[in-house]
Structure formats: structure tokens, C-alpha cells
Short mmCIF file of N, CA and C in Angstrom, two decimals:
data_model
loop_
_atom_site.label_atom_id
_atom_site.label_comp_id
_atom_site.label_asym_id
_atom_site.label_seq_id
_atom_site.Cartn_x
_atom_site.Cartn_y
_atom_site.Cartn_z
N UNK T 21 73.73 133.52 90.86
CA UNK T 21 74.07 134.88 90.51
C UNK T 21 73.85 135.78 91.71
N UNK T 22 74.54 136.90 91.70
CA UNK T 22 74.38 137.86 92.78
C UNK T 22 74.43 139.27 92.20
N UNK T 23 74.12 140.23 93.02
CA UNK T 23 74.15 141.63 92.61
C UNK T 23 75.26 142.35 93.36
N UNK T 24 75.80 143.37 92.74
CA UNK T 24 76.79 144.22 93.38
C UNK T 24 76.12 145.46 93.94
N UNK T 25 76.55 145.89 95.09
CA UNK T 25 76.05 147.13 95.67
C UNK T 25 76.68 148.28 94.90
N UNK T 26 75.85 149.04 94.18
CA UNK T 26 76.36 150.13 93.34
C UNK T 26 76.32 151.47 94.07
N UNK T 27 75.17 151.84 94.58
CA UNK T 27 74.99 153.07 95.37
C UNK T 27 74.07 152.77 96.54
N UNK T 28 74.20 153.56 97.57
CA UNK T 28 73.20 153.62 98.63
C UNK T 28 72.55 154.98 98.44
N UNK T 29 71.23 154.99 98.21
CA UNK T 29 70.54 156.21 97.80
C UNK T 29 69.67 156.75 98.93
N UNK T 30 69.73 158.06 99.11
CA UNK T 30 68.97 158.76 100.14
C UNK T 30 68.10 159.83 99.51
N UNK T 31 66.89 160.01 100.02
CA UNK T 31 66.11 161.19 99.70
C UNK T 31 66.71 162.35 100.49
N UNK T 32 66.67 163.54 99.89
CA UNK T 32 67.27 164.70 100.55
C UNK T 32 66.50 165.96 100.18
N UNK T 33 66.45 166.88 101.09
CA UNK T 33 65.87 168.19 100.77
C UNK T 33 66.88 169.02 99.99
N UNK T 34 68.15 168.97 100.39
CA UNK T 34 69.22 169.68 99.70
C UNK T 34 70.33 168.65 99.44
N UNK T 35 70.33 168.10 98.24
CA UNK T 35 71.23 166.99 97.93
C UNK T 35 72.70 167.38 98.08
N UNK T 36 73.08 168.55 97.62
CA UNK T 36 74.49 168.93 97.68
C UNK T 36 74.94 169.15 99.11
N UNK T 37 74.11 169.82 99.90
CA UNK T 37 74.48 170.11 101.30
C UNK T 37 74.65 168.83 102.11
N UNK T 38 73.71 167.90 102.00
CA UNK T 38 73.81 166.68 102.81
C UNK T 38 74.91 165.76 102.26
N UNK T 39 75.14 165.80 100.95
CA UNK T 39 76.25 165.03 100.38
C UNK T 39 77.59 165.54 100.90
N UNK T 40 77.71 166.84 101.02
CA UNK T 40 78.94 167.43 101.55
C UNK T 40 79.18 166.98 103.00
N UNK T 41 78.13 166.95 103.81
CA UNK T 41 78.24 166.45 105.17
C UNK T 41 78.74 165.01 105.17
N UNK T 42 78.08 164.12 104.42
CA UNK T 42 78.45 162.71 104.43
C UNK T 42 79.81 162.45 103.80
N UNK T 43 80.22 163.28 102.85
CA UNK T 43 81.57 163.13 102.28
C UNK T 43 82.62 163.31 103.38
N UNK T 44 82.39 164.27 104.28
CA UNK T 44 83.31 164.46 105.40
C UNK T 44 83.30 163.25 106.33
N UNK T 45 82.11 162.74 106.62
CA UNK T 45 81.97 161.63 107.57
C UNK T 45 82.72 160.40 107.08
N UNK T 46 82.57 160.07 105.80
CA UNK T 46 83.16 158.82 105.28
C UNK T 46 84.49 159.04 104.59
N UNK T 47 85.06 160.25 104.72
CA UNK T 47 86.34 160.60 104.09
C UNK T 47 86.30 160.33 102.59
N UNK T 48 85.18 160.72 101.98
CA UNK T 48 85.03 160.60 100.54
C UNK T 48 85.04 161.98 99.91
N UNK T 49 84.47 162.08 98.71
CA UNK T 49 84.38 163.38 98.06
C UNK T 49 83.14 163.43 97.17
N UNK T 50 82.61 164.63 97.03
CA UNK T 50 81.49 164.85 96.12
C UNK T 50 82.04 164.72 94.71
N UNK T 51 81.31 164.01 93.86
CA UNK T 51 81.74 163.80 92.48
C UNK T 51 81.99 165.16 91.82
N UNK T 52 83.08 165.30 91.06
CA UNK T 52 83.44 166.60 90.48
C UNK T 52 82.38 167.20 89.55
N UNK T 53 81.51 166.38 88.97
CA UNK T 53 80.46 166.90 88.09
C UNK T 53 79.27 167.48 88.85
N UNK T 54 79.17 167.21 90.17
CA UNK T 54 78.03 167.64 90.96
C UNK T 54 78.28 169.01 91.58
N UNK T 55 77.19 169.80 91.68
CA UNK T 55 77.31 171.16 92.21
C UNK T 55 76.04 171.53 92.97
N UNK T 56 76.09 172.62 93.76
CA UNK T 56 74.90 173.06 94.48
C UNK T 56 73.73 173.27 93.52
N UNK T 57 72.55 172.83 93.96
CA UNK T 57 71.35 172.96 93.16
C UNK T 57 71.03 171.75 92.31
N UNK T 58 71.96 170.80 92.18
CA UNK T 58 71.69 169.59 91.41
C UNK T 58 70.63 168.74 92.09
N UNK T 59 69.85 168.02 91.29
CA UNK T 59 68.81 167.14 91.83
C UNK T 59 69.36 165.85 92.41
N UNK T 60 70.57 165.47 91.99
CA UNK T 60 71.22 164.30 92.58
C UNK T 60 72.71 164.58 92.69
N UNK T 61 73.28 164.12 93.78
CA UNK T 61 74.70 164.37 94.07
C UNK T 61 75.31 163.07 94.60
N UNK T 62 76.44 162.69 94.02
CA UNK T 62 77.11 161.44 94.37
C UNK T 62 78.31 161.70 95.28
N UNK T 63 78.40 160.92 96.36
CA UNK T 63 79.59 160.91 97.21
C UNK T 63 80.36 159.65 96.87
N UNK T 64 81.59 159.83 96.41
CA UNK T 64 82.46 158.72 96.05
C UNK T 64 83.25 158.34 97.30
N UNK T 65 83.17 157.06 97.68
CA UNK T 65 83.87 156.58 98.88
C UNK T 65 85.07 155.74 98.49
N UNK T 66 85.96 155.54 99.43
CA UNK T 66 87.16 154.74 99.18
C UNK T 66 86.87 153.26 99.06
N UNK T 67 85.78 152.80 99.68
CA UNK T 67 85.47 151.36 99.66
C UNK T 67 84.52 150.97 98.54
N UNK T 68 84.09 151.93 97.72
CA UNK T 68 83.27 151.62 96.55
C UNK T 68 81.78 151.60 96.77
N UNK T 69 81.31 151.69 98.01
CA UNK T 69 79.87 151.77 98.27
C UNK T 69 79.48 153.24 98.28
N UNK T 70 79.32 153.82 97.09
CA UNK T 70 79.08 155.24 96.97
C UNK T 70 77.69 155.63 97.47
N UNK T 71 77.55 156.86 97.90
CA UNK T 71 76.29 157.37 98.45
C UNK T 71 75.69 158.36 97.45
N UNK T 72 74.44 158.16 97.11
CA UNK T 72 73.75 159.03 96.17
C UNK T 72 72.62 159.75 96.90
N UNK T 73 72.58 161.06 96.77
CA UNK T 73 71.55 161.87 97.42
C UNK T 73 70.70 162.50 96.33
N UNK T 74 69.38 162.25 96.41
CA UNK T 74 68.45 162.75 95.40
C UNK T 74 67.40 163.63 96.08
N UNK T 75 67.12 164.76 95.44
CA UNK T 75 66.16 165.70 96.00
C UNK T 75 64.77 165.08 96.03
N UNK T 76 64.16 165.19 97.20
CA UNK T 76 62.78 164.78 97.42
C UNK T 76 62.20 165.78 98.42
N UNK T 77 61.14 166.48 98.06
CA UNK T 77 60.63 167.54 98.93
C UNK T 77 59.86 167.03 100.15
N UNK T 78 59.59 165.73 100.24
CA UNK T 78 58.83 165.21 101.38
C UNK T 78 59.63 165.33 102.67
N UNK T 79 58.95 165.63 103.76
CA UNK T 79 59.58 165.67 105.07
C UNK T 79 59.84 164.26 105.58
N UNK T 80 60.92 164.10 106.33
CA UNK T 80 61.18 162.84 107.03
C UNK T 80 60.29 162.86 108.26
N UNK T 81 59.46 161.83 108.41
CA UNK T 81 58.49 161.85 109.52
C UNK T 81 58.63 160.67 110.48
N UNK T 82 59.35 159.62 110.10
CA UNK T 82 59.50 158.45 110.96
C UNK T 82 60.96 158.03 111.00
N UNK T 83 61.25 157.13 111.91
CA UNK T 83 62.60 156.58 112.05
C UNK T 83 63.02 155.87 110.77
N UNK T 84 64.32 155.97 110.44
CA UNK T 84 64.86 155.26 109.28
C UNK T 84 64.63 153.76 109.44
N UNK T 85 64.34 153.08 108.35
CA UNK T 85 64.24 151.62 108.36
C UNK T 85 65.64 150.99 108.22
N UNK T 86 66.58 151.72 107.67
CA UNK T 86 67.96 151.29 107.51
C UNK T 86 68.84 152.45 107.97
N UNK T 87 69.94 152.14 108.63
CA UNK T 87 70.85 153.20 109.02
C UNK T 87 72.29 152.69 109.04
N UNK T 88 73.23 153.61 109.05
CA UNK T 88 74.65 153.27 109.14
C UNK T 88 75.05 153.08 110.59
N UNK T 89 75.94 152.12 110.84
CA UNK T 89 76.66 152.00 112.10
C UNK T 89 78.11 152.34 111.76
N UNK T 90 78.60 153.44 112.29
CA UNK T 90 79.95 153.89 112.00
C UNK T 90 80.91 153.43 113.09
N UNK T 91 82.10 152.99 112.67
CA UNK T 91 83.18 152.65 113.60
C UNK T 91 84.34 153.58 113.27
N UNK T 92 84.68 154.48 114.18
CA UNK T 92 85.77 155.43 113.91
C UNK T 92 87.07 154.71 113.56
N UNK T 93 87.78 155.26 112.58
CA UNK T 93 89.04 154.66 112.17
C UNK T 93 90.23 155.29 112.88
N UNK T 94 90.15 156.58 113.17
CA UNK T 94 91.31 157.30 113.70
C UNK T 94 91.05 157.98 115.04
N UNK T 95 89.83 157.89 115.53
CA UNK T 95 89.47 158.53 116.79
C UNK T 95 88.74 157.52 117.66
N UNK T 96 88.56 157.88 118.92
CA UNK T 96 87.71 157.07 119.79
C UNK T 96 86.26 157.38 119.44
N UNK T 97 85.36 156.58 119.97
CA UNK T 97 83.92 156.82 119.77
C UNK T 97 83.56 158.22 120.25
N UNK T 98 84.00 158.58 121.44
CA UNK T 98 83.62 159.86 122.02
C UNK T 98 84.22 161.03 121.23
N UNK T 99 85.45 160.89 120.75
CA UNK T 99 86.05 161.92 119.91
C UNK T 99 85.30 162.05 118.59
N UNK T 100 84.87 160.93 118.04
CA UNK T 100 84.12 160.94 116.77
C UNK T 100 82.77 161.64 116.96
N UNK T 101 82.08 161.34 118.06
CA UNK T 101 80.80 161.99 118.35
C UNK T 101 81.00 163.50 118.45
N UNK T 102 82.02 163.92 119.15
CA UNK T 102 82.29 165.36 119.30
C UNK T 102 82.59 166.00 117.95
N UNK T 103 83.40 165.33 117.13
CA UNK T 103 83.73 165.87 115.80
C UNK T 103 82.48 165.95 114.92
N UNK T 104 81.67 164.91 114.93
CA UNK T 104 80.45 164.90 114.12
C UNK T 104 79.53 166.06 114.50
N UNK T 105 79.49 166.40 115.78
CA UNK T 105 78.68 167.53 116.22
C UNK T 105 79.21 168.84 115.63
N UNK T 106 80.53 168.96 115.46
CA UNK T 106 81.09 170.20 114.91
C UNK T 106 80.74 170.37 113.43
N UNK T 107 80.41 169.28 112.73
CA UNK T 107 80.05 169.41 111.30
C UNK T 107 78.55 169.33 111.06
N UNK T 108 77.75 169.30 112.14
CA UNK T 108 76.31 169.42 111.97
C UNK T 108 75.44 168.28 112.45
N UNK T 109 76.03 167.20 112.95
CA UNK T 109 75.23 166.10 113.49
C UNK T 109 74.78 166.44 114.91
N UNK T 110 73.71 165.78 115.35
CA UNK T 110 73.22 165.96 116.71
C UNK T 110 73.05 164.59 117.38
N UNK T 111 73.22 164.57 118.69
CA UNK T 111 72.99 163.34 119.46
C UNK T 111 71.49 163.17 119.62
N UNK T 112 71.01 161.99 119.28
CA UNK T 112 69.59 161.67 119.41
C UNK T 112 69.34 160.79 120.64
N UNK T 113 70.18 159.75 120.82
CA UNK T 113 70.01 158.83 121.93
C UNK T 113 71.39 158.31 122.34
N UNK T 114 71.78 158.59 123.56
CA UNK T 114 73.09 158.19 124.06
C UNK T 114 72.98 156.84 124.76
N UNK T 115 73.57 155.82 124.16
CA UNK T 115 73.51 154.45 124.69
C UNK T 115 74.86 154.01 125.27
N UNK T 116 75.74 154.97 125.60
CA UNK T 116 77.03 154.64 126.20
C UNK T 116 76.80 154.15 127.63
N UNK T 117 77.57 153.14 128.01
CA UNK T 117 77.44 152.55 129.34
C UNK T 117 78.66 152.91 130.20
N UNK T 118 78.52 152.86 131.51
CA UNK T 118 79.63 153.22 132.40
C UNK T 118 80.89 152.38 132.17
N UNK T 119 80.74 151.14 131.68
CA UNK T 119 81.91 150.30 131.46
C UNK T 119 82.61 150.60 130.13
N UNK T 120 82.13 151.62 129.37
CA UNK T 120 82.77 152.01 128.12
C UNK T 120 82.15 151.40 126.88
N UNK T 121 81.26 150.43 127.05
CA UNK T 121 80.60 149.82 125.89
C UNK T 121 79.45 150.73 125.44
N UNK T 122 78.74 150.30 124.45
CA UNK T 122 77.59 151.04 123.97
C UNK T 122 77.89 151.87 122.74
N UNK T 123 76.92 152.68 122.35
CA UNK T 123 77.00 153.45 121.12
C UNK T 123 76.21 154.74 121.30
N UNK T 124 76.29 155.61 120.31
CA UNK T 124 75.54 156.85 120.32
C UNK T 124 74.72 156.92 119.03
N UNK T 125 73.42 157.11 119.16
CA UNK T 125 72.57 157.32 118.00
C UNK T 125 72.58 158.82 117.71
N UNK T 126 72.92 159.16 116.46
CA UNK T 126 73.00 160.56 116.06
C UNK T 126 72.08 160.80 114.88
N UNK T 127 71.89 162.07 114.55
CA UNK T 127 71.13 162.46 113.36
C UNK T 127 71.98 163.39 112.52
N UNK T 128 71.92 163.17 111.20
CA UNK T 128 72.61 164.08 110.29
C UNK T 128 71.81 165.38 110.18
N UNK T 129 72.31 166.38 109.44
CA UNK T 129 71.60 167.66 109.38
C UNK T 129 70.17 167.59 108.83
N UNK T 130 69.81 166.51 108.13
CA UNK T 130 68.44 166.37 107.64
C UNK T 130 67.61 165.41 108.48
N UNK T 131 68.17 164.95 109.61
CA UNK T 131 67.41 164.14 110.56
C UNK T 131 67.54 162.64 110.39
N UNK T 132 68.39 162.17 109.48
CA UNK T 132 68.58 160.72 109.30
C UNK T 132 69.43 160.16 110.43
N UNK T 133 68.96 159.07 111.05
CA UNK T 133 69.67 158.48 112.17
C UNK T 133 70.85 157.63 111.70
N UNK T 134 71.89 157.62 112.52
CA UNK T 134 73.03 156.72 112.34
C UNK T 134 73.66 156.51 113.71
N UNK T 135 74.43 155.44 113.85
CA UNK T 135 75.05 155.12 115.13
C UNK T 135 76.56 155.23 115.05
N UNK T 136 77.17 155.60 116.17
CA UNK T 136 78.62 155.63 116.29
C UNK T 136 78.99 154.63 117.37
N UNK T 137 79.76 153.63 116.96
CA UNK T 137 80.22 152.57 117.87
C UNK T 137 81.64 152.87 118.33
N UNK T 138 82.16 152.00 119.19
CA UNK T 138 83.55 152.12 119.62
C UNK T 138 84.49 151.79 118.46
N UNK T 139 85.67 152.38 118.48
CA UNK T 139 86.68 152.07 117.47
C UNK T 139 87.21 150.65 117.68
N UNK T 140 87.90 150.13 116.68
CA UNK T 140 88.50 148.80 116.79
C UNK T 140 89.48 148.76 117.96
N UNK T 141 90.26 149.83 118.14
CA UNK T 141 91.23 149.89 119.24
C UNK T 141 90.53 149.84 120.59
N UNK T 142 89.41 150.54 120.71
CA UNK T 142 88.65 150.53 121.96
C UNK T 142 88.08 149.15 122.24
N UNK T 143 87.60 148.48 121.20
CA UNK T 143 87.06 147.13 121.38
C UNK T 143 88.15 146.16 121.81
N UNK T 144 89.31 146.29 121.19
CA UNK T 144 90.42 145.41 121.50
C UNK T 144 90.92 145.61 122.93
N UNK T 145 90.90 146.87 123.40
CA UNK T 145 91.37 147.19 124.75
C UNK T 145 90.41 146.68 125.82
N UNK T 146 89.20 146.33 125.41
CA UNK T 146 88.28 145.76 126.40
C UNK T 146 87.07 146.57 126.53
#
């Protein structure tokens, strides 16, 4: 027997605000029943691994034990990093190399780390 991945759940200070950020990142949408001020907010994704954000007043104090590695679908890595910054992400650690390989470690508006890798097209080009 096995289990199905139903939700990936995050603690959040403001569940609706951070859900709105991640809905943009993964091209999903906030569930229509969820609204600002809710204690839990669901982001529905196209691939079925939905993201659930639940209010928790504790501060984030250490590095995430689990994080997303994002591969841009329609932009290059560098274009994706620039776009993510316009919606509230920040660069935490730039691991890009002169030969074009590498990744960028970023933080969402609540400080959760995630990585942005090269797109499939960039990988294929070398």
C-alpha cells in the first residue's frame, strides 16, 4: 500500500497573504472559499499537489528542513528570479556559476527558503 500526497502544509503568519504569493509562483489559485483573515488557506495547483497555509504565530527561526526547487516553465532562471523579486521574494544565496549552471536560493515574503534552477530549455542548451 502507499499514500497519496494530498497537501503540502506550511505554517504562516498571514495565511491568505502568503497563499496569494505562492498561487502566483505555481500558477495556481486560492480556493474560492478562502478569504483574508482565514486560519487556513488552500492554493489549488494544476498538478494536484495543493499547498495549504495555516496560521501559526511562531516566528521562523531556522532554515527550512524541506524546500521547493522550482524549474521555470516559460522563462529562464534569471528571468524567473527577477520576476519573483517583483512579487515579494528576496535572493538569499546566489549559487549561479560563470558557465551558466547553478541555482538561486530565495526566500518568500515570510522567510521560507526555496531554490530556482535553470529551465529545461537552458539545461538542454548546455
